Coordinates of C-alpha atoms and ligand atoms in Angstrom, one line a residue:
X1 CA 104.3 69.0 134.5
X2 CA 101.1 70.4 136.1
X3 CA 100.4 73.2 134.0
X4 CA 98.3 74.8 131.4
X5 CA 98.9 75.2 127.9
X6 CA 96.3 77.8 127.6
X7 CA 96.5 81.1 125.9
X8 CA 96.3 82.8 129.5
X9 CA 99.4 82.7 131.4
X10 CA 98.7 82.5 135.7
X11 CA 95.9 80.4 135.9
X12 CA 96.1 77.9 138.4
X13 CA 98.4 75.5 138.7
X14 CA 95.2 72.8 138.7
X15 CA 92.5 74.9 137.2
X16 CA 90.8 73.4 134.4
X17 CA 92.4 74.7 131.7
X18 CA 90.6 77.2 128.7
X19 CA 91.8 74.5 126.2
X20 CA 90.5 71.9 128.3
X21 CA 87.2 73.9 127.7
X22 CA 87.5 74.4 124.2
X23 CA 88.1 70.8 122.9
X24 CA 85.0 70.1 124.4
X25 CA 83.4 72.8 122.7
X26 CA 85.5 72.4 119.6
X27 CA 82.7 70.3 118.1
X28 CA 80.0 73.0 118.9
X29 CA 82.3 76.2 118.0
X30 CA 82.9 76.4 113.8
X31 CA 86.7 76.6 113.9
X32 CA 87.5 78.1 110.7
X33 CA 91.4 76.9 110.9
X34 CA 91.0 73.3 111.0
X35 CA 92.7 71.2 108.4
X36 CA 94.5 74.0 107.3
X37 CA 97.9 73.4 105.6
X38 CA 101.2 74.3 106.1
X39 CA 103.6 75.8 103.2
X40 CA 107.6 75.6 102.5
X41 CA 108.6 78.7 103.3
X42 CA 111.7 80.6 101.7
X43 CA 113.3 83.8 102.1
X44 CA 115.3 84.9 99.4
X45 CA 117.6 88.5 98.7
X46 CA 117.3 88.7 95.0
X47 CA 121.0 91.0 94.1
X48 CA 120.8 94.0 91.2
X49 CA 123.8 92.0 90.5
X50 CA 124.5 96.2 89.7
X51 CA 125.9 98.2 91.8
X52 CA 122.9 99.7 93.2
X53 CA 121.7 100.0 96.9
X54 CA 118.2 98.3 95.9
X55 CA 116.2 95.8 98.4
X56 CA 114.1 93.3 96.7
X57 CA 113.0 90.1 98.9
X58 CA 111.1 87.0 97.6
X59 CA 109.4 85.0 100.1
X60 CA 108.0 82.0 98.5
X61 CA 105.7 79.5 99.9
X62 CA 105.2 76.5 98.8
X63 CA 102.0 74.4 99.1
X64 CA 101.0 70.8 98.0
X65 CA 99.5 72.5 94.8
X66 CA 100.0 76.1 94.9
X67 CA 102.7 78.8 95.3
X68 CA 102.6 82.1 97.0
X69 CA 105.0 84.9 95.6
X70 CA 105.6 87.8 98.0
X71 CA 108.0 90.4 96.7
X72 CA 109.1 93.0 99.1
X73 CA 111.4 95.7 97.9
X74 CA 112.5 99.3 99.0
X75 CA 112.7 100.4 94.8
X76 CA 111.0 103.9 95.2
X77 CA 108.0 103.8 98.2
X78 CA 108.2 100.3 99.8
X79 CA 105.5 98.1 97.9
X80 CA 104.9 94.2 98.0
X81 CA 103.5 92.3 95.3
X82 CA 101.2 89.2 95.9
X83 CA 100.9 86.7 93.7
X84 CA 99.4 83.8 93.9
X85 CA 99.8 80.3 91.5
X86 CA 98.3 77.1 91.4
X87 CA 101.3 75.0 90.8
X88 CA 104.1 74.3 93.2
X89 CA 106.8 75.0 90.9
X90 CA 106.3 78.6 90.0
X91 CA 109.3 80.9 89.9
X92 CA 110.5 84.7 89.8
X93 CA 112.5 85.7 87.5
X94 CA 114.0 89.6 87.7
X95 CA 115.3 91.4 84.7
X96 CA 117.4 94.3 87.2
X97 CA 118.7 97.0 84.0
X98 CA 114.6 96.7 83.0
X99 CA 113.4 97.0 86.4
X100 CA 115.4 100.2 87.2
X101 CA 115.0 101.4 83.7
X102 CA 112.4 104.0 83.2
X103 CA 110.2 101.8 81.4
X104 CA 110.3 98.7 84.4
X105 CA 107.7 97.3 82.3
X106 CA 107.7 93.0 82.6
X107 CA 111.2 93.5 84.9
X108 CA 109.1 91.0 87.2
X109 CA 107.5 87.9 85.9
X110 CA 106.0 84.9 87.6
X111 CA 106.5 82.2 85.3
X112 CA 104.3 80.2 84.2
X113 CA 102.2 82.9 83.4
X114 CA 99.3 81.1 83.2
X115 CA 99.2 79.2 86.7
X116 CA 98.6 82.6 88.2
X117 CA 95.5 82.6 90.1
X118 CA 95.3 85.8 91.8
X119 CA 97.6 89.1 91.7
X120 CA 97.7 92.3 93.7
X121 CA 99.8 94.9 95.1
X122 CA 100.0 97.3 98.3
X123 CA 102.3 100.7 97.8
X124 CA 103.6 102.8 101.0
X125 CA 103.0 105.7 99.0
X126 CA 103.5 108.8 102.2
X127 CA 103.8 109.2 105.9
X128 CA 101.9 111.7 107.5
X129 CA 101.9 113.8 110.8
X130 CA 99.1 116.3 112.1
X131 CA 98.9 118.5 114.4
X132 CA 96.9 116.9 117.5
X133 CA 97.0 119.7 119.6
X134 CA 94.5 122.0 117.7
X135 CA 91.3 119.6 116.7
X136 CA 89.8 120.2 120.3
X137 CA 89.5 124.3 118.7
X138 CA 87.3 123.6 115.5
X139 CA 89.9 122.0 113.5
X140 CA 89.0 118.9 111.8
X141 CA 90.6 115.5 113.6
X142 CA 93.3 114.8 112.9
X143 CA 94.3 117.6 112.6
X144 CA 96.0 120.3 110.5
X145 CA 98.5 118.2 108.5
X146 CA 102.9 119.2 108.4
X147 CA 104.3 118.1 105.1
X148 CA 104.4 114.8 104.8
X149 CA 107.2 112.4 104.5
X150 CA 107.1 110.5 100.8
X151 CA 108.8 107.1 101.4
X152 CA 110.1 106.8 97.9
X153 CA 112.4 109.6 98.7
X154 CA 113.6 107.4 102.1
X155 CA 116.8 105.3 101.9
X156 CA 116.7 101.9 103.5
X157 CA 119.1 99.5 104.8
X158 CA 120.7 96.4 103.3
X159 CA 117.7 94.3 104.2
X160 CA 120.2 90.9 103.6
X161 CA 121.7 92.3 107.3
X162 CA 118.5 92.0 108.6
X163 CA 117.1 88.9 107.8
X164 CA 116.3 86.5 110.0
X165 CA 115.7 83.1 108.8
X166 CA 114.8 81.1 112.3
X167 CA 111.2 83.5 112.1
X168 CA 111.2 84.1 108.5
X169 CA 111.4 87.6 109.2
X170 CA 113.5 90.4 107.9
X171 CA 112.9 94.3 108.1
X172 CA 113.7 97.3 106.2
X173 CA 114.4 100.0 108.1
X174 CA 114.8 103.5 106.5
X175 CA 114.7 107.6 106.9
X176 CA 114.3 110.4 104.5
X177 CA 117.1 110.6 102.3
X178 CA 116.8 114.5 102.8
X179 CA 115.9 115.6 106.0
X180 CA 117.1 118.9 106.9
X181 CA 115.8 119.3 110.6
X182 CA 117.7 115.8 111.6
X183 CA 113.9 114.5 113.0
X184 CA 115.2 110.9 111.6
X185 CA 118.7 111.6 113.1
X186 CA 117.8 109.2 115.9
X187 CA 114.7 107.6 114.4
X188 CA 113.2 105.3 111.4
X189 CA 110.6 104.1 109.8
X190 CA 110.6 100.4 109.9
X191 CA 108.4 97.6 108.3
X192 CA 108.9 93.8 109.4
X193 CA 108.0 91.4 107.4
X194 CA 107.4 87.9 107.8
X195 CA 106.0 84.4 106.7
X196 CA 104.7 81.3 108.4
X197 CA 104.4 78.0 107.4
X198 CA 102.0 77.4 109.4
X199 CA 98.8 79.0 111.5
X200 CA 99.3 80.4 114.7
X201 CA 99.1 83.8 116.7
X202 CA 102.4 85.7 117.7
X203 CA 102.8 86.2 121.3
X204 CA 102.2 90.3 120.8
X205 CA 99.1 92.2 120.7
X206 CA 97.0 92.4 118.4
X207 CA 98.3 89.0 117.9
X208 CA 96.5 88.7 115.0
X209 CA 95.8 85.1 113.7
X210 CA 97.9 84.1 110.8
X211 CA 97.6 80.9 108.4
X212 CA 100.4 79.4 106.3
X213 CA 98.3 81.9 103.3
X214 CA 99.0 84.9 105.4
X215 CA 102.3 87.5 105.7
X216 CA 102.3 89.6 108.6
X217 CA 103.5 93.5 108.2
X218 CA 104.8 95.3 111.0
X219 CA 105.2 98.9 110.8
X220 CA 107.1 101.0 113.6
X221 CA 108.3 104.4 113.6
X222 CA 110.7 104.6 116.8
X223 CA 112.3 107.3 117.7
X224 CA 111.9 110.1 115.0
X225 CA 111.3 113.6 116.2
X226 CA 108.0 115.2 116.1
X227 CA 107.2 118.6 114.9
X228 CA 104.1 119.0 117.4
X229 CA 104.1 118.4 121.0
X230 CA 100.8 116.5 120.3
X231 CA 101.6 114.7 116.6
X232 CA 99.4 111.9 115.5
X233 CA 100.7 110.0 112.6
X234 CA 99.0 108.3 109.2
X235 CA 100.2 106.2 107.0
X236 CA 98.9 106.1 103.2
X237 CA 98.4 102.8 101.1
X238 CA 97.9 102.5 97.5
X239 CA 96.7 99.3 95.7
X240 CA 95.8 97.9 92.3
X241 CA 91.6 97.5 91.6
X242 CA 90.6 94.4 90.4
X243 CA 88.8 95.2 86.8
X244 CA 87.2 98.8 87.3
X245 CA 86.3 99.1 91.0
X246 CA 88.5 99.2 94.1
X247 CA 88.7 96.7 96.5
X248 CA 86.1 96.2 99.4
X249 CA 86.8 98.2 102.9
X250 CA 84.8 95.9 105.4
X251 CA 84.8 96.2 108.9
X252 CA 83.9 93.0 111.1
X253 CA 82.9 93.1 114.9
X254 CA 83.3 90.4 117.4
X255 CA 82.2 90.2 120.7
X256 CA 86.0 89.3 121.5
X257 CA 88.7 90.8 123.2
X258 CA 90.5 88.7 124.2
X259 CA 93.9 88.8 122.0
X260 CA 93.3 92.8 121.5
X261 CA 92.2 94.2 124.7
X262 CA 89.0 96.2 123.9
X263 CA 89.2 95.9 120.3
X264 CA 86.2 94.1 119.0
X265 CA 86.4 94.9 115.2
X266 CA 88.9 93.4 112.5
X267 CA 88.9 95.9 109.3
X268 CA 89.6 94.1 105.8
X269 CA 90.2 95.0 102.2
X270 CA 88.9 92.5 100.0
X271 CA 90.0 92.3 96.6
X272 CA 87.5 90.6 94.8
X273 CA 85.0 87.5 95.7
X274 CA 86.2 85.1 98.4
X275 CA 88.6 83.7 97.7
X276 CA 90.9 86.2 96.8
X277 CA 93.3 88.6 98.3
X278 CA 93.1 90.5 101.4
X279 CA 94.5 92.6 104.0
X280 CA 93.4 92.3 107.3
X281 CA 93.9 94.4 110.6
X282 CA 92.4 95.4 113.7
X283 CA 91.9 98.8 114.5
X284 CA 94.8 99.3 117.0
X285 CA 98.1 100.5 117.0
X286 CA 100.7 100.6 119.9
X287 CA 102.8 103.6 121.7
X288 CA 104.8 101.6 123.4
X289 CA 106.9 98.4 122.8
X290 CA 105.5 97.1 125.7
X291 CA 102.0 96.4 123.9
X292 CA 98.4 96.4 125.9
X293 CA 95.4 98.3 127.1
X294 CA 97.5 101.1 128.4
X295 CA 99.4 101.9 125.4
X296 CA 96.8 101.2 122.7
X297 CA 95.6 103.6 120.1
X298 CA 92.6 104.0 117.9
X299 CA 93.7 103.0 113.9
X300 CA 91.1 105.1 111.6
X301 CA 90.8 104.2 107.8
X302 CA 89.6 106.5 105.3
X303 CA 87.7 104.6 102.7
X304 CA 89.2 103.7 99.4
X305 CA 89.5 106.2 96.5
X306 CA 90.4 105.4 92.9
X307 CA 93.6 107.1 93.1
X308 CA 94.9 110.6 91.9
X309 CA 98.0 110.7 89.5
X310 CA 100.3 112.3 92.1
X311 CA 100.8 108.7 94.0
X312 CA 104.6 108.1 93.3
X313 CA 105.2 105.3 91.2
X314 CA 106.6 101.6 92.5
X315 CA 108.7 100.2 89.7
X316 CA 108.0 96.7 91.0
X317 CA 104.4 97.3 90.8
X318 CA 104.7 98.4 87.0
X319 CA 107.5 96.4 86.4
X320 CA 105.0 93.2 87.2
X321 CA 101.3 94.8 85.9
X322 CA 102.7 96.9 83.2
X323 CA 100.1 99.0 82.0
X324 CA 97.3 97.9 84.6
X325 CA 96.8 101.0 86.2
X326 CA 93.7 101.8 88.2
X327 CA 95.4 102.3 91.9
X328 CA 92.6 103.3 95.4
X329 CA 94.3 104.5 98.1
X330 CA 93.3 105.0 101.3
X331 CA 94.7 106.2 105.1
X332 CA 95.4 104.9 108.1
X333 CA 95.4 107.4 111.2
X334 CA 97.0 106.4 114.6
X335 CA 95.7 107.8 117.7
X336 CA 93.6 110.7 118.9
X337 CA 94.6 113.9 120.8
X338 CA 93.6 112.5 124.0
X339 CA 94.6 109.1 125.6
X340 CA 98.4 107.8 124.6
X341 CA 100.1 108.7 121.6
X342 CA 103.4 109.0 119.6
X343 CA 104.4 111.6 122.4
X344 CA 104.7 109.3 125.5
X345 CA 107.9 107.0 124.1
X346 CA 108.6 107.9 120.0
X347 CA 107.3 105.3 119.5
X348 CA 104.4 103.5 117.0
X349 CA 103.7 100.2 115.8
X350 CA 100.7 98.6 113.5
X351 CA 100.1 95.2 112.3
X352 CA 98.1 93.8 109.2
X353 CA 98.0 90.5 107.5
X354 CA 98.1 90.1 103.8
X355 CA 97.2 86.6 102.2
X356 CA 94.9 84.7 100.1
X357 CA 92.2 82.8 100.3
X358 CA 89.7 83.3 103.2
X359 CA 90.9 85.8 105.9
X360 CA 92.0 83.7 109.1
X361 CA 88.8 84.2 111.0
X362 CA 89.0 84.4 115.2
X363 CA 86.5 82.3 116.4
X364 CA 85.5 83.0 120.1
X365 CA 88.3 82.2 122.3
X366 CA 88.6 79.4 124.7
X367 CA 88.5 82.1 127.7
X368 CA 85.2 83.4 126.2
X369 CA 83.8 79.8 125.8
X370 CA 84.5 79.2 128.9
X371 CA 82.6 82.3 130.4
X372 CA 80.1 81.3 128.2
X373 CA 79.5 78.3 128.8
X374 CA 79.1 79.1 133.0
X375 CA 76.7 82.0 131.9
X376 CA 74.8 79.9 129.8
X377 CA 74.5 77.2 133.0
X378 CA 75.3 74.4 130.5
X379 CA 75.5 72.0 133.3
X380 CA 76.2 69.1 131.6
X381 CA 79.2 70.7 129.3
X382 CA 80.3 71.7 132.5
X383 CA 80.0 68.7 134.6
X384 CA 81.9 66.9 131.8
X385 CA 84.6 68.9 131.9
X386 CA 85.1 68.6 135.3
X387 CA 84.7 65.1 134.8
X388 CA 88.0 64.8 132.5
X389 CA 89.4 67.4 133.9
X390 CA 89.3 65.5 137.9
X391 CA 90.8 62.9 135.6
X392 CA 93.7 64.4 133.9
X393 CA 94.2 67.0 136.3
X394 CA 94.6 64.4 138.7
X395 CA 97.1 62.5 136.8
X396 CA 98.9 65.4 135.9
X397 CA 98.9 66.5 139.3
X398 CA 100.6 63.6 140.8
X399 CA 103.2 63.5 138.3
X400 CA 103.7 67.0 139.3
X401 CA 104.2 65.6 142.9
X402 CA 106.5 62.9 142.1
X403 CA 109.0 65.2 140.2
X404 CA 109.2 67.1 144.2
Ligands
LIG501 C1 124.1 93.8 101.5 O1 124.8 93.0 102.4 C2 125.3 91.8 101.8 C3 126.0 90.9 102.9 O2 126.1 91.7 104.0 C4 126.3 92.1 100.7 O3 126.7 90.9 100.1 C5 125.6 92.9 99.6 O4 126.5 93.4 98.6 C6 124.9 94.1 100.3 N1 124.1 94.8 99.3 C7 124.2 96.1 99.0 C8 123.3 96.6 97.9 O5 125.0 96.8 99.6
LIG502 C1 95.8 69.0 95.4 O1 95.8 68.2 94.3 C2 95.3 66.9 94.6 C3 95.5 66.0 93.4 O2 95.3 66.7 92.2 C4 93.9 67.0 95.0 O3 93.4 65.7 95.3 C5 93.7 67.9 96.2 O4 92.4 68.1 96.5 C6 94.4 69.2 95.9 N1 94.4 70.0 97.1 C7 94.0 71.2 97.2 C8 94.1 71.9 98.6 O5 93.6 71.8 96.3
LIG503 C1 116.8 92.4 80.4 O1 116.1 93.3 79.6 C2 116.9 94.0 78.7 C3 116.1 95.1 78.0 O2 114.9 94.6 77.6 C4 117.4 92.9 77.7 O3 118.2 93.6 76.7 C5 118.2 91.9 78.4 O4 118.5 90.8 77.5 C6 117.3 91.3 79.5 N1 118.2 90.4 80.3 C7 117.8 89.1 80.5 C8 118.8 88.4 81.3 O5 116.8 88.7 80.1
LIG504 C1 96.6 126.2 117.3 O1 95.6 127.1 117.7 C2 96.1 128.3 118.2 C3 94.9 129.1 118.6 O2 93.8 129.0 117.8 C4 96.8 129.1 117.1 O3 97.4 130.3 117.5 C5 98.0 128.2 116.6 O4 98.7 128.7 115.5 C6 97.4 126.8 116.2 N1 98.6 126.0 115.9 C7 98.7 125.4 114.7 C8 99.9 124.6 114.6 O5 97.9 125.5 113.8
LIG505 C1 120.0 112.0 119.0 O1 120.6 111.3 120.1 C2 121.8 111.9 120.6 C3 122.4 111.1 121.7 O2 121.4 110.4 122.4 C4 121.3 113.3 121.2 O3 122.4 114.0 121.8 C5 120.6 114.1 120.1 O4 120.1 115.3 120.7 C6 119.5 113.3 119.4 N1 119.0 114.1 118.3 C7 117.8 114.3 118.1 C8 117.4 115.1 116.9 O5 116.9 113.9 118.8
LIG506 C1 105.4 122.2 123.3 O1 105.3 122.3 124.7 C2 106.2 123.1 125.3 C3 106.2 123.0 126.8 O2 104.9 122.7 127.2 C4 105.9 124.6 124.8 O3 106.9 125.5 125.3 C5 106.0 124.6 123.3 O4 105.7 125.8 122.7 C6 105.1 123.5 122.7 N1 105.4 123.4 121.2 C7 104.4 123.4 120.3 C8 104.8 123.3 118.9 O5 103.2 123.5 120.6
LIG507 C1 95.5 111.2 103.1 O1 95.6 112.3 104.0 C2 96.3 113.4 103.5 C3 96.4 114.5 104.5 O2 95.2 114.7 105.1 C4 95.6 113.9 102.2 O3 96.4 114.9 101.6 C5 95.6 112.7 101.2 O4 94.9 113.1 100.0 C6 94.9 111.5 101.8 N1 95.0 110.4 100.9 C7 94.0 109.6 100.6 C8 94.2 108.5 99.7 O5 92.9 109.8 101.1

């Protein structure tokens, strides 16, 4: 084999390669995933063991001294807990009759109580559509809002069909359980969860970079009908403040593009002092499966609002905090009126991370590295690379041969 592991696909056959480059570097560039470690992942269906249509997944990830508790579940607006222990033996346990009851309250435990280190929650509380087609006439961007869809009042789909244990991954896909002009006839609303025991950075934009701390959300809406020619879609998240105050909205920048084309900012919400919880996106969503420059779309964020009592409740999330009750929300808008949107396929997809600990940070990437190092005239970096690589490229390059 003569080729290159690199992150860029097409480079020459006998081109240095970027990672050549960046283990030479690697001692100069602060690499914030070294030495990080790798977790026991499991998926889990928990059953109402009642005959009720109710989704409720645990992923748990196990680490040498910790556990990780991520509950998904589709009982009212799709909501997943976090929760975070510092023993590797810490379990759920799920009282069903008291979690649908109307009083869900300590229907979720993660026992022992007391090796819980950190706790949170994020609620799908509504999906919203605007008119795009106005904002250019005076109207405020996004525009003039249709009803919005509430997701508690969406059905979802057995999420045990859906799981898929090779990428600890599973989805749940749902659609208003009411919907009178058939616009989810054809169409859902899906979010993909999944888990990783280990770092890494999926193969699709934004390809965000993920640790064995981190769960990666994907949500798509595919194929439901629009009620503008020009619709832009937001999405509205709730989650629990830590003590009084709601979480931190931060916005970093980078001077890197390379696994987001022209994105150079990653948006977090902190939850309290590193380390912590957090979410973490970039400021991109997709119209088209087939993901990159062409098809990319601005992701706004409103900032973060103690929240107003209309937010529909998430039994799961009272179920596990009980009384705690001092929800922020905030929005996420997808698109502009101009440039791609929702109308070129039906179709729109947004990723975010949600871990703890310190948020996966990119460093520059080997490709940049590499241009930086040539602009920078680092002649010696550069002579030995070319050095090693004349070496190994050589060796590699024969082998290449003799296989012919
Ligand atoms: C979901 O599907 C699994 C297996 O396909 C089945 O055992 C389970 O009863 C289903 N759950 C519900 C709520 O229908
Ligand atoms: C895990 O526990 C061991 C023994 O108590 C300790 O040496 C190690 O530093 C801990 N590791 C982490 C990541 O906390
Ligand atoms: C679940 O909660 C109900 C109501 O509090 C209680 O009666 C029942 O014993 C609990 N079930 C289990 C298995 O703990
Ligand atoms: C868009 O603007 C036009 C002209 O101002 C107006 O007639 C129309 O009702 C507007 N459409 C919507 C959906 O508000
Ligand atoms: C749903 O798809 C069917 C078949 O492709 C099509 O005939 C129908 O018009 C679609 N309905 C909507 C609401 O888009
Ligand atoms: C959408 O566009 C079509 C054709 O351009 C037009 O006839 C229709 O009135 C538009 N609908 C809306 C809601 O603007
Ligand atoms: C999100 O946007 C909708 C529509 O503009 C608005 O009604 C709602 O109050 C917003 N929610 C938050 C948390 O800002």
């Amino acid at each position: 084999m003569c080729g290159s592991e690199g992150p860029r696909r097409g480079w020459g056959r006998c081109a240095p390669s970027p990672m050549l480059l960046l283990s030479l570097l690697a001692s100069a560039a602060p690499l914030g995933l070294l030495g990080e470690e790798t977790r026991q992942v499991s998926l889990e269906v928990i059953p109402p063991g009642l005959d009720a249509p109710q989704n409720l997944l645990h992923i748990r990830a196990v680490g040498t001294n910790s556990t990780l508790h991520y509950v998904w579940s589709s009982v009212g607006p799709p909501a997943v807990l976090l929760v975070a222990t510092d023993t590797p033996h810490s379990t759920l346990s799920v009282n069903w009759s008291l979690l649908l009851s109307p009083e869900p309250d300590g229907g979720l435990v993660v026992l022992p109580k007391d090796s819980i280190q950190f706790s949170s929650a994020l609620v799908f509380t509504r999906l919203f559509e605007f008119d795009g087609a106005n904002t250019s006439e005076g109207a405020k961007p996004p525009g003039e809002p249709y009803p919005p869809y509430s997701l508690a009042k969406f059905s979802w789909n057995n999420i045990t069909d859906s799981l898929e244990p090779a990428t600890l991954s599973a989805t749940f896909r749902g659609r208003p359980t009411d919907d009178p002009t058939g616009a989810f006839a054809n169409g859902s609303l899906a979010f993909r969860v999944q888990a990783f025991s280990g770092s890494g950075r999926p193969d699709q934009p934004p390809r965000l970079l993920h640790s064995a701390d981190t769960c990666q959300l994907e949500v798509a809406l595919v194929g439901a009908s629009p009620r503008g020619n020009r619709s832009l879609f937001g999405l509205e998240v709730a989650t629990l403040g830590q003590g009084p105050d709601c979480p931190l909205m931060q916005e970093q920048h980078s001077i890197d593009d390379e696994y987001a084309p022209a994105v150079f900012q990653v948006n977090q919400l902190l939850w309290g002092s590193l380390p912590s919880g957090f979410v973490q996106w970039r400021p991109v969503a997709f119209s088209q499966r087939q993901r990159g420059r062409e098809s990319a779309l601005p992701c706004q964020a409103s900032p973060l609002h103690p929240s107003l009592a209309y937010l529909p409740q998430s039994p799961i999330v009272r179920a596990f905090f009980e009384s705690h009750n001092n929800f922020c929300a905030f929005n996420l808008t997808f698109g502009a009126s101009t440039g791609p949107g929702y109308w070129d396929a039906h179709y729109l997809s947004w990723s975010t991370l949600l871990g703890v600990g310190t948020p996966p940070l990119d460093t520059l990437s080997p490709l940049v590295l590499g241009i930086m190092a040539v602009a920078l005239g680092a002649p010696g970096l550069m002579l030995l690379a070319g050095g090693v690589f004349l070496l190994l490229g050589h060796r590699q390059c024969s082998e290449y041969q003799r296989i012919n």
